XYZ file of N, CA, C and O in Angstrom:
624
model
N 23.807 26.607 -1.620
C 24.055 25.598 -2.472
C 23.279 24.808 -3.164
O 22.408 24.480 -2.353
N 23.302 24.681 -4.071
C 22.450 23.677 -5.057
C 23.146 22.776 -5.313
O 24.247 22.377 -5.751
N 22.330 21.637 -5.464
C 22.476 20.184 -5.489
C 22.036 19.847 -6.606
O 22.696 19.206 -7.826
N 21.045 19.644 -7.427
C 20.151 19.484 -8.325
C 19.425 20.871 -9.073
O 18.626 21.381 -7.805
N 19.717 21.069 -10.665
C 19.158 22.019 -11.396
C 18.784 21.204 -12.112
O 19.084 20.873 -13.302
N 17.342 21.745 -12.516
C 16.692 21.183 -13.453
C 16.054 22.163 -14.246
O 15.709 23.101 -13.803
N 17.041 22.517 -15.381
C 16.587 23.918 -16.097
C 15.644 24.034 -17.543
O 16.568 23.539 -18.579
N 14.419 24.117 -17.551
C 13.565 23.920 -18.780
C 13.862 23.000 -19.750
O 14.094 22.769 -20.418
N 13.985 21.378 -19.227
C 14.075 20.243 -19.480
C 12.728 19.929 -20.192
O 11.791 19.820 -19.773
N 13.203 19.582 -21.354
C 12.015 18.917 -22.377
C 12.525 17.521 -22.830
O 13.573 17.369 -23.319
N 11.524 16.892 -22.937
C 12.101 15.423 -24.141
C 10.690 15.168 -25.020
O 9.768 14.880 -24.588
N 11.219 15.220 -26.184
C 10.189 14.846 -27.127
C 10.448 13.359 -27.900
O 11.721 13.499 -28.342
N 9.460 12.623 -27.901
C 9.874 11.439 -28.683
C 9.314 11.508 -30.265
O 8.655 11.707 -30.323
N 10.493 11.147 -31.349
C 9.880 11.009 -32.411
C 9.849 12.429 -33.240
O 10.537 13.363 -32.515
N 9.783 12.768 -34.197
C 9.548 13.971 -34.795
C 8.357 14.066 -35.862
O 7.782 12.840 -35.806
N 8.133 15.136 -36.302
C 6.862 15.504 -37.259
C 5.830 15.431 -36.909
O 5.336 15.666 -35.513
N 4.785 15.145 -37.442
C 3.652 14.400 -37.090
C 3.252 13.787 -35.863
O 2.182 13.426 -35.037
N 4.001 12.656 -35.658
C 4.071 11.399 -35.140
C 4.812 11.657 -33.485
O 5.240 11.024 -32.734
N 5.464 13.362 -33.730
C 6.440 13.621 -32.213
C 5.348 13.493 -31.151
O 4.220 13.961 -31.061
N 6.094 13.253 -30.020
C 4.954 12.835 -28.718
C 6.075 13.752 -27.637
O 6.884 13.503 -27.312
N 5.890 14.975 -26.851
C 6.425 15.714 -25.952
C 5.734 15.191 -24.367
O 4.774 15.313 -24.251
N 7.016 14.135 -24.026
C 6.614 14.006 -22.834
C 6.963 14.566 -21.484
O 5.914 14.669 -20.527
N 8.004 15.383 -21.449
C 7.765 16.605 -20.621
C 8.329 18.017 -21.468
O 8.932 17.540 -22.686
N 7.741 18.935 -20.973
C 7.950 20.105 -21.646
C 8.244 21.401 -20.451
O 7.529 21.613 -19.532
N 9.380 21.821 -20.446
C 10.186 22.745 -19.695
C 9.824 22.880 -18.330
O 9.611 23.381 -18.027
N 10.752 21.193 -17.389
C 10.581 21.278 -16.450
C 11.463 21.846 -15.741
O 12.620 22.023 -16.131
N 11.249 22.330 -14.775
C 12.102 23.218 -13.875
C 12.274 23.531 -12.404
O 10.936 23.311 -12.077
N 13.184 22.836 -11.673
C 13.455 23.057 -10.519
C 14.695 22.817 -9.833
O 15.913 22.702 -10.420
N 14.912 23.306 -8.731
C 16.310 23.452 -7.780
C 16.081 22.695 -6.728
O 15.105 22.884 -6.037
N 16.989 21.940 -6.094
C 16.922 20.974 -4.521
C 18.525 21.495 -4.282
O 19.217 21.867 -4.501
N 18.376 21.612 -2.652
C 19.460 21.932 -1.818
C 19.520 20.895 -0.851
O 18.758 20.250 -0.651
N 20.740 21.194 -0.757
C 21.119 20.247 0.864
C 20.005 19.995 1.930
O 19.361 20.706 2.088
N 19.536 18.663 2.041
C 18.717 18.398 3.192
C 16.812 18.237 2.654
O 16.399 18.326 3.503
N 16.773 18.715 1.487
C 16.039 18.857 0.728
C 15.273 17.297 0.325
O 16.028 16.773 -0.200
N 13.759 17.045 0.511
C 13.571 15.871 0.051
C 12.538 15.970 -1.307
O 11.459 16.782 -1.234
N 12.514 15.428 -2.536
C 11.764 15.830 -3.464
C 11.213 14.363 -3.821
O 11.280 13.322 -4.063
N 10.040 14.717 -4.278
C 9.433 13.722 -4.562
C 8.688 13.827 -6.094
O 8.040 14.847 -5.951
N 8.640 12.858 -6.790
C 7.634 13.329 -8.281
C 6.476 12.417 -8.141
O 6.444 11.417 -8.148
N 5.584 13.014 -8.290
C 4.512 12.085 -8.223
C 3.405 12.537 -9.121
O 3.308 13.622 -10.019
N 2.594 11.713 -10.081
C 1.416 11.856 -11.402
C 1.000 10.888 -11.740
O 1.380 9.815 -11.530
N 0.087 11.003 -12.626
C -0.608 9.628 -13.206
C 0.572 9.120 -14.307
O 1.257 9.668 -14.669
N -0.086 7.457 -14.681
C 0.568 6.874 -15.694
C 0.778 7.686 -16.661
O -0.248 8.142 -17.256
N 1.799 7.806 -17.324
C 2.291 8.555 -18.400
C 2.490 9.976 -18.181
O 2.433 10.485 -19.446
N 2.844 10.451 -17.249
C 2.683 12.030 -17.251
C 4.237 12.306 -17.424
O 4.744 13.631 -17.579
N 4.984 11.205 -17.859
C 6.747 11.953 -17.769
C 7.907 11.730 -16.440
O 8.770 11.899 -16.662
N 7.275 11.125 -15.419
C 8.047 10.737 -14.354
C 9.046 10.119 -14.841
O 10.413 10.670 -14.575
N 9.292 8.895 -15.259
C 10.235 8.039 -15.327
C 11.363 8.683 -16.681
O 12.507 8.986 -16.853
N 10.665 9.532 -17.836
C 11.349 10.079 -18.701
C 12.144 11.253 -17.703
O 13.349 11.514 -18.317
N 11.807 12.210 -17.255
C 12.417 12.951 -16.505
C 13.453 12.781 -15.517
O 14.645 13.219 -15.610
N 13.322 11.368 -15.116
C 14.589 10.877 -14.079
C 15.646 10.352 -14.855
O 16.675 10.055 -14.840
N 15.169 9.786 -16.052
C 16.306 9.335 -17.425
C 17.137 10.473 -17.667
O 18.245 10.290 -17.719
N 16.337 11.593 -18.058
C 16.797 12.855 -18.372
C 18.032 13.164 -16.903
O 18.981 13.926 -17.274
N 17.475 13.347 -15.897
C 17.938 14.048 -14.860
C 19.343 12.777 -14.371
O 20.581 13.340 -14.030
N 19.083 11.545 -14.840
C 20.142 10.455 -14.375
C 21.016 10.299 -15.457
O 22.275 9.804 -15.258
N 21.004 11.004 -16.415
C 22.148 11.085 -17.666
C 22.227 9.814 -18.528
O 22.767 9.240 -19.295
N 21.002 9.230 -18.142
C 20.440 7.725 -19.205
C 20.078 7.946 -20.420
O 20.103 7.630 -21.619
N 19.438 9.136 -20.521
C 19.197 9.599 -21.549
C 18.963 11.030 -21.771
O 19.096 11.995 -21.302
N 19.334 11.842 -23.056
C 19.322 13.332 -23.221
C 18.037 13.761 -23.467
O 16.930 13.232 -24.081
N 18.040 15.267 -22.601
C 17.120 15.789 -22.971
C 16.986 16.779 -24.357
O 17.732 16.680 -24.883
N 15.864 16.646 -24.793
C 15.312 17.249 -26.171
C 15.756 18.750 -26.196
O 16.648 19.383 -27.189
N 15.843 19.439 -24.988
C 16.396 20.990 -24.429
C 16.407 20.968 -23.152
O 15.662 20.091 -22.297
N 17.054 22.052 -23.133
C 17.282 22.407 -21.284
C 18.339 21.862 -20.813
O 19.332 21.316 -21.622
N 18.470 22.027 -19.730
C 19.790 21.365 -19.130
C 19.462 20.770 -17.482
O 18.976 21.243 -16.601
N 20.473 19.640 -17.209
C 20.109 19.051 -15.820
C 21.918 19.403 -15.180
O 22.857 19.137 -16.186
N 21.861 20.004 -13.932
C 23.363 20.187 -13.551
C 23.018 19.640 -12.087
O 22.205 19.833 -11.511
N 23.890 18.643 -11.723
C 24.232 18.073 -10.525
C 25.555 18.642 -9.461
O 26.712 18.864 -10.598
N 25.431 19.497 -8.775
C 26.694 19.871 -8.209
C 27.420 20.982 -9.238
O 28.652 20.951 -8.971
N 26.523 21.730 -9.868
C 27.242 22.761 -10.366
C 27.695 22.316 -12.186
O 28.264 23.033 -12.835
N 27.693 20.533 -12.171
C 28.132 20.055 -13.210
C 27.168 19.784 -14.325
O 26.041 18.821 -13.662
N 27.261 20.074 -15.439
C 26.146 19.548 -16.487
C 26.061 18.252 -16.509
O 27.228 17.507 -16.707
N 24.587 17.349 -16.523
C 24.755 16.220 -16.678
C 24.671 15.691 -18.195
O 23.589 16.093 -18.605
N 25.761 15.032 -18.620
C 25.764 14.556 -19.909
C 25.636 12.566 -19.950
O 25.423 12.347 -21.171
N 26.260 12.161 -19.056
C 26.062 10.562 -18.587
C 25.960 10.524 -17.366
O 25.687 11.110 -16.505
N 25.588 9.123 -17.008
C 25.022 9.014 -15.515
C 26.448 9.682 -14.567
O 27.568 9.091 -14.714
N 26.156 10.352 -13.758
C 27.240 10.632 -12.644
C 27.694 9.498 -11.486
O 26.936 8.820 -11.696
N 28.647 9.464 -11.511
C 29.424 8.411 -10.224
C 29.084 9.102 -9.073
O 28.817 8.184 -8.134
N 28.502 10.100 -8.686
C 27.842 10.221 -7.273
C 26.285 10.038 -7.357
O 25.650 10.360 -6.356
N 25.623 9.110 -8.473
C 24.266 9.239 -8.126
C 24.242 7.682 -8.379
O 24.968 7.136 -9.431
N 23.175 6.865 -7.560
C 22.980 5.554 -8.052
C 21.142 5.357 -8.300
O 20.649 6.353 -7.395
N 21.015 4.876 -9.196
C 19.496 4.584 -9.251
C 18.918 3.420 -8.983
O 19.514 2.113 -9.273
N 17.873 3.045 -8.343
C 17.234 1.970 -8.488
C 15.864 2.219 -9.004
O 14.706 2.812 -8.356
N 15.717 1.288 -9.845
C 14.125 1.465 -10.586
C 13.340 0.702 -10.230
O 13.878 -0.288 -9.288
N 11.892 1.197 -10.279
C 10.783 0.239 -9.420
C 10.576 -0.660 -10.291
O 10.290 -2.143 -9.311
N 11.210 -0.854 -11.294
C 11.091 -2.279 -11.984
C 12.190 -2.903 -11.764
O 13.059 -3.475 -12.755
N 12.438 -3.492 -10.375
C 13.772 -4.427 -10.017
C 14.227 -5.363 -10.744
O 15.245 -6.012 -10.874
N 13.280 -6.170 -11.076
C 13.405 -7.315 -11.680
C 14.252 -7.512 -12.886
O 14.756 -8.324 -13.671
N 13.909 -6.422 -13.949
C 14.628 -6.346 -15.096
C 16.060 -5.471 -14.852
O 17.145 -5.869 -15.730
N 16.517 -5.177 -13.705
C 17.626 -4.709 -13.119
C 18.560 -5.384 -12.762
O 19.838 -5.218 -12.863
N 18.229 -6.681 -12.064
C 18.924 -7.843 -11.594
C 19.314 -8.635 -12.582
O 18.280 -9.276 -13.686
N 20.696 -9.126 -12.804
C 20.728 -10.054 -13.956
C 20.668 -11.419 -13.718
O 21.272 -11.785 -12.751
N 19.924 -12.054 -14.224
C 19.287 -13.474 -13.972
C 20.178 -14.298 -13.783
O 19.923 -15.450 -12.513
N 21.641 -14.455 -14.386
C 22.402 -15.645 -14.494
C 23.643 -15.146 -13.108
O 24.412 -15.846 -13.642
N 23.311 -14.045 -13.028
C 24.193 -13.658 -11.715
C 23.766 -13.756 -10.484
O 22.522 -13.404 -10.097
N 24.609 -14.067 -9.387
C 23.988 -14.277 -8.116
C 23.781 -12.999 -7.420
O 24.228 -11.931 -7.949
N 22.967 -12.995 -6.258
C 22.967 -11.596 -5.963
C 24.093 -10.932 -5.583
O 24.296 -9.465 -5.790
N 25.113 -11.521 -4.639
C 26.273 -11.221 -4.777
C 26.896 -10.591 -5.996
O 27.596 -9.059 -6.085
N 27.057 -11.041 -7.113
C 27.544 -10.528 -8.262
C 27.160 -9.615 -8.839
O 27.459 -8.582 -9.630
N 25.662 -9.232 -8.626
C 24.952 -8.457 -9.234
C 25.002 -7.091 -8.559
O 25.379 -5.942 -8.753
N 25.667 -7.102 -7.012
C 26.092 -5.989 -6.030
C 27.441 -5.760 -6.763
O 27.732 -4.579 -6.460
N 28.061 -6.974 -6.903
C 29.530 -6.528 -7.071
C 29.410 -5.539 -8.564
O 30.814 -5.242 -8.849
N 28.578 -6.123 -9.731
C 29.234 -5.430 -11.072
C 29.377 -3.918 -11.295
O 30.386 -3.670 -11.880
N 28.788 -3.053 -10.701
C 29.129 -1.784 -11.013
C 30.588 -1.225 -10.278
O 30.924 -0.662 -11.020
N 30.850 -2.174 -9.342
C 31.959 -1.846 -8.710
C 33.126 -2.171 -9.379
O 34.260 -1.683 -9.761
N 33.051 -3.550 -9.961
C 34.032 -3.865 -10.953
C 34.055 -3.037 -12.371
O 34.890 -2.747 -12.717
N 32.887 -2.216 -12.776
C 33.201 -1.539 -13.719
C 33.748 -0.411 -13.587
O 34.077 0.421 -14.688
N 33.441 -0.145 -12.452
C 34.421 1.539 -11.732
C 36.086 1.003 -11.180
O 36.403 2.157 -10.872
N 36.176 -0.037 -11.714
C 37.688 -0.661 -11.299
C 37.896 -0.601 -9.708
O 39.124 -0.326 -9.396
N 36.946 -0.558 -8.778
C 37.423 -0.549 -7.630
C 37.951 -1.956 -7.382
O 37.748 -3.207 -7.595
N 39.392 -1.921 -6.510
C 40.108 -3.312 -6.085
C 39.318 -4.319 -5.618
O 38.241 -4.075 -4.810
N 39.334 -5.324 -5.736
C 38.780 -6.751 -5.463
C 38.291 -6.798 -3.973
O 37.070 -7.021 -3.393
N 39.407 -6.192 -3.121
C 39.000 -6.617 -1.621
C 38.384 -5.845 -1.143
O 37.320 -6.156 -0.291
N 38.253 -4.426 -1.783
C 37.279 -3.043 -1.428
C 36.156 -3.619 -1.971
O 35.056 -3.464 -1.428
N 35.642 -4.048 -2.987
C 34.316 -4.394 -3.682
C 33.906 -5.418 -2.866
O 32.587 -5.199 -2.795
N 34.702 -6.351 -2.114
C 34.101 -7.830 -1.449
C 33.939 -7.190 -0.122
O 32.152 -7.507 0.329
N 34.344 -6.003 0.158
C 33.894 -5.380 1.688
C 32.738 -4.688 1.706
O 31.409 -4.453 2.262
N 32.778 -3.965 0.425
C 31.195 -2.882 0.206
C 29.984 -3.818 -0.180
O 29.108 -3.582 0.394
N 30.072 -4.583 -0.911
C 28.930 -5.782 -0.827
C 28.828 -6.233 -0.112
O 27.306 -6.493 0.337
N 29.548 -7.001 1.303
C 29.180 -7.550 2.553
C 28.298 -6.826 3.160
O 27.727 -6.888 3.717
N 29.020 -5.383 2.922
C 28.646 -4.391 4.038
C 26.965 -3.712 3.321
O 26.205 -3.790 4.252
N 27.096 -3.761 2.123
C 25.503 -3.415 1.597
C 24.892 -4.416 1.725
O 23.426 -4.172 2.071
N 25.395 -6.003 1.391
C 23.939 -6.873 1.521
C 23.610 -6.999 3.094
O 21.953 -7.456 3.648
N 24.611 -7.140 3.904
C 24.060 -6.864 5.555
C 23.082 -5.808 6.002
O 22.428 -6.017 6.641
N 23.257 -4.641 5.363
C 22.431 -3.566 5.634
C 21.179 -3.799 5.208
O 20.317 -3.260 5.803
N 21.306 -4.710 4.113
C 19.575 -4.650 3.553
C 19.108 -6.500 4.178
O 17.743 -6.614 3.616
N 19.716 -6.638 5.047
C 19.427 -8.563 5.473
C 19.582 -9.621 4.392
O 18.958 -10.173 4.491
N 20.103 -9.325 3.484
C 20.499 -10.151 2.306
C 21.842 -11.132 2.572
O 21.884 -11.975 1.738
N 22.171 -10.474 3.485
C 23.822 -11.465 3.641
C 23.695 -12.849 3.735
O 24.527 -13.626 3.116
N 22.805 -13.369 4.081
C 22.931 -15.192 3.889
C 22.310 -15.682 2.818
O 22.209 -16.902 2.560
N 21.763 -14.240 2.036
C 21.208 -14.899 0.731
C 22.496 -14.343 -0.687
O 21.806 -14.474 -1.707
N 23.338 -14.131 -0.332
C 24.211 -13.443 -1.272
C 24.450 -14.394 -2.238
O 24.509 -14.005 -3.500
N 24.262 -15.860 -2.174
C 24.805 -16.520 -3.232
C 23.508 -17.165 -4.043
O 23.673 -17.875 -5.232
N 22.322 -16.963 -3.864
C 21.427 -17.052 -4.232
C 21.123 -16.162 -5.622
O 21.799 -15.432 -5.848
N 20.294 -16.674 -6.345
C 20.243 -16.084 -7.864
C 18.710 -15.133 -7.322
O 17.865 -15.600 -6.746
N 18.572 -14.076 -8.390
C 17.468 -13.268 -8.269
C 16.284 -14.088 -8.258
O 15.044 -13.764 -7.476
N 16.104 -15.025 -8.994
C 14.584 -15.922 -9.455
C 14.171 -16.524 -8.040
O 13.262 -17.174 -7.889
N 15.811 -16.820 -7.124
C 15.307 -17.787 -6.079
C 15.247 -16.932 -4.665
O 14.822 -17.467 -3.776
N 14.819 -15.469 -5.144
C 14.273 -14.317 -3.889
C 13.066 -14.286 -4.219
O 12.380 -14.068 -5.209
N 12.151 -13.661 -3.037
C 10.894 -12.738 -3.173
C 11.400 -11.698 -3.806
O 12.097 -11.157 -4.246
N 9.988 -11.147 -4.314
C 10.218 -9.591 -4.800
C 10.503 -8.476 -3.883
O 11.441 -7.839 -4.386
N 10.217 -8.386 -2.749
C 11.237 -7.683 -1.983
C 12.273 -7.882 -1.554
O 12.997 -6.965 -1.684
N 12.733 -9.111 -1.553
C 14.197 -9.283 -1.599
C 15.028 -8.581 -2.879
O 15.848 -8.609 -2.736
N 14.323 -9.123 -3.857
C 14.807 -8.607 -5.331
C 15.170 -6.950 -5.291
O 15.955 -6.531 -5.543
N 14.017 -6.428 -4.495
C 14.281 -5.159 -4.106
C 15.078 -4.554 -3.461
O 16.094 -3.655 -3.832
N 15.440 -5.018 -2.119
C 16.540 -5.343 -1.330
C 18.095 -5.185 -1.660
O 18.873 -4.464 -1.670
N 17.691 -6.042 -2.848
C 19.001 -6.593 -3.598
C 19.449 -5.317 -4.444
O 20.674 -5.079 -4.690
N 18.882 -4.611 -5.294
C 18.741 -3.608 -5.907
C 18.980 -2.361 -5.225
O 20.085 -1.732 -5.638
N 18.851 -2.183 -4.325
C 19.442 -1.216 -3.110
C 20.520 -1.445 -2.720
O 21.097 -0.502 -2.478
N 20.912 -2.652 -2.447
C 22.016 -2.718 -1.745
C 23.235 -2.669 -3.163
O 24.425 -2.186 -2.638
N 22.889 -3.057 -4.222
C 23.752 -2.359 -5.294
C 24.082 -1.032 -5.376
O 24.969 -0.684 -5.524
N 22.893 -0.375 -4.978
C 22.965 1.111 -5.173
C 23.832 1.547 -4.089
O 24.698 2.282 -3.982
N 23.641 0.930 -2.556
C 24.594 1.747 -1.760
C 25.920 0.741 -1.685
O 26.939 2.015 -1.351
N 26.295 0.089 -2.063
C 27.609 -0.401 -2.186
C 28.475 0.603 -3.407
O 29.467 0.677 -2.948
N 27.901 1.205 -4.416
C 28.589 1.749 -5.044
C 28.702 3.359 -4.487
O 29.386 4.009 -5.073
N 28.165 3.059 -3.622
C 28.620 4.648 -2.558
C 28.315 6.182 -3.247
O 29.253 7.142 -3.167
N 27.278 6.253 -3.553
C 26.895 7.472 -4.422
C 27.049 8.519 -3.181
O 26.834 8.304 -1.916
N 27.257 9.811 -3.520
C 27.152 10.636 -2.772
C 25.682 11.088 -2.199
O 25.903 11.566 -0.967
């Protein structure tokens, strides 16, 4: 069984003489239980590839399949935690509200949202800080808040 298939995915920014190919025909397959790491120097296309895989950005060519379904938008079964967590947390919302936000968008009932948020915040040790704002937390705590948001969403 294949979990993720990346089939000849390429991404070019711009066109004509100013075009820049960030990734070119990347192909790989993952199966249950495998762990994958994408490493390389700055500017080699790691983030571009992840954006294409997650459906946040369309590939110029090729195809991404998750559980045998073509990815054209962010799949419900996937959650992302970006390395630059400080830009992913909304500074005007409490940590609790940041964790609940994707659950609201998914129309999860209020009682269930609250339960999932409490459990996720507790799992990363932030339950005592749920009513604080991102700017009131250390960088590591902000990163854990972003992880809690991904966990609360319950990706597969």
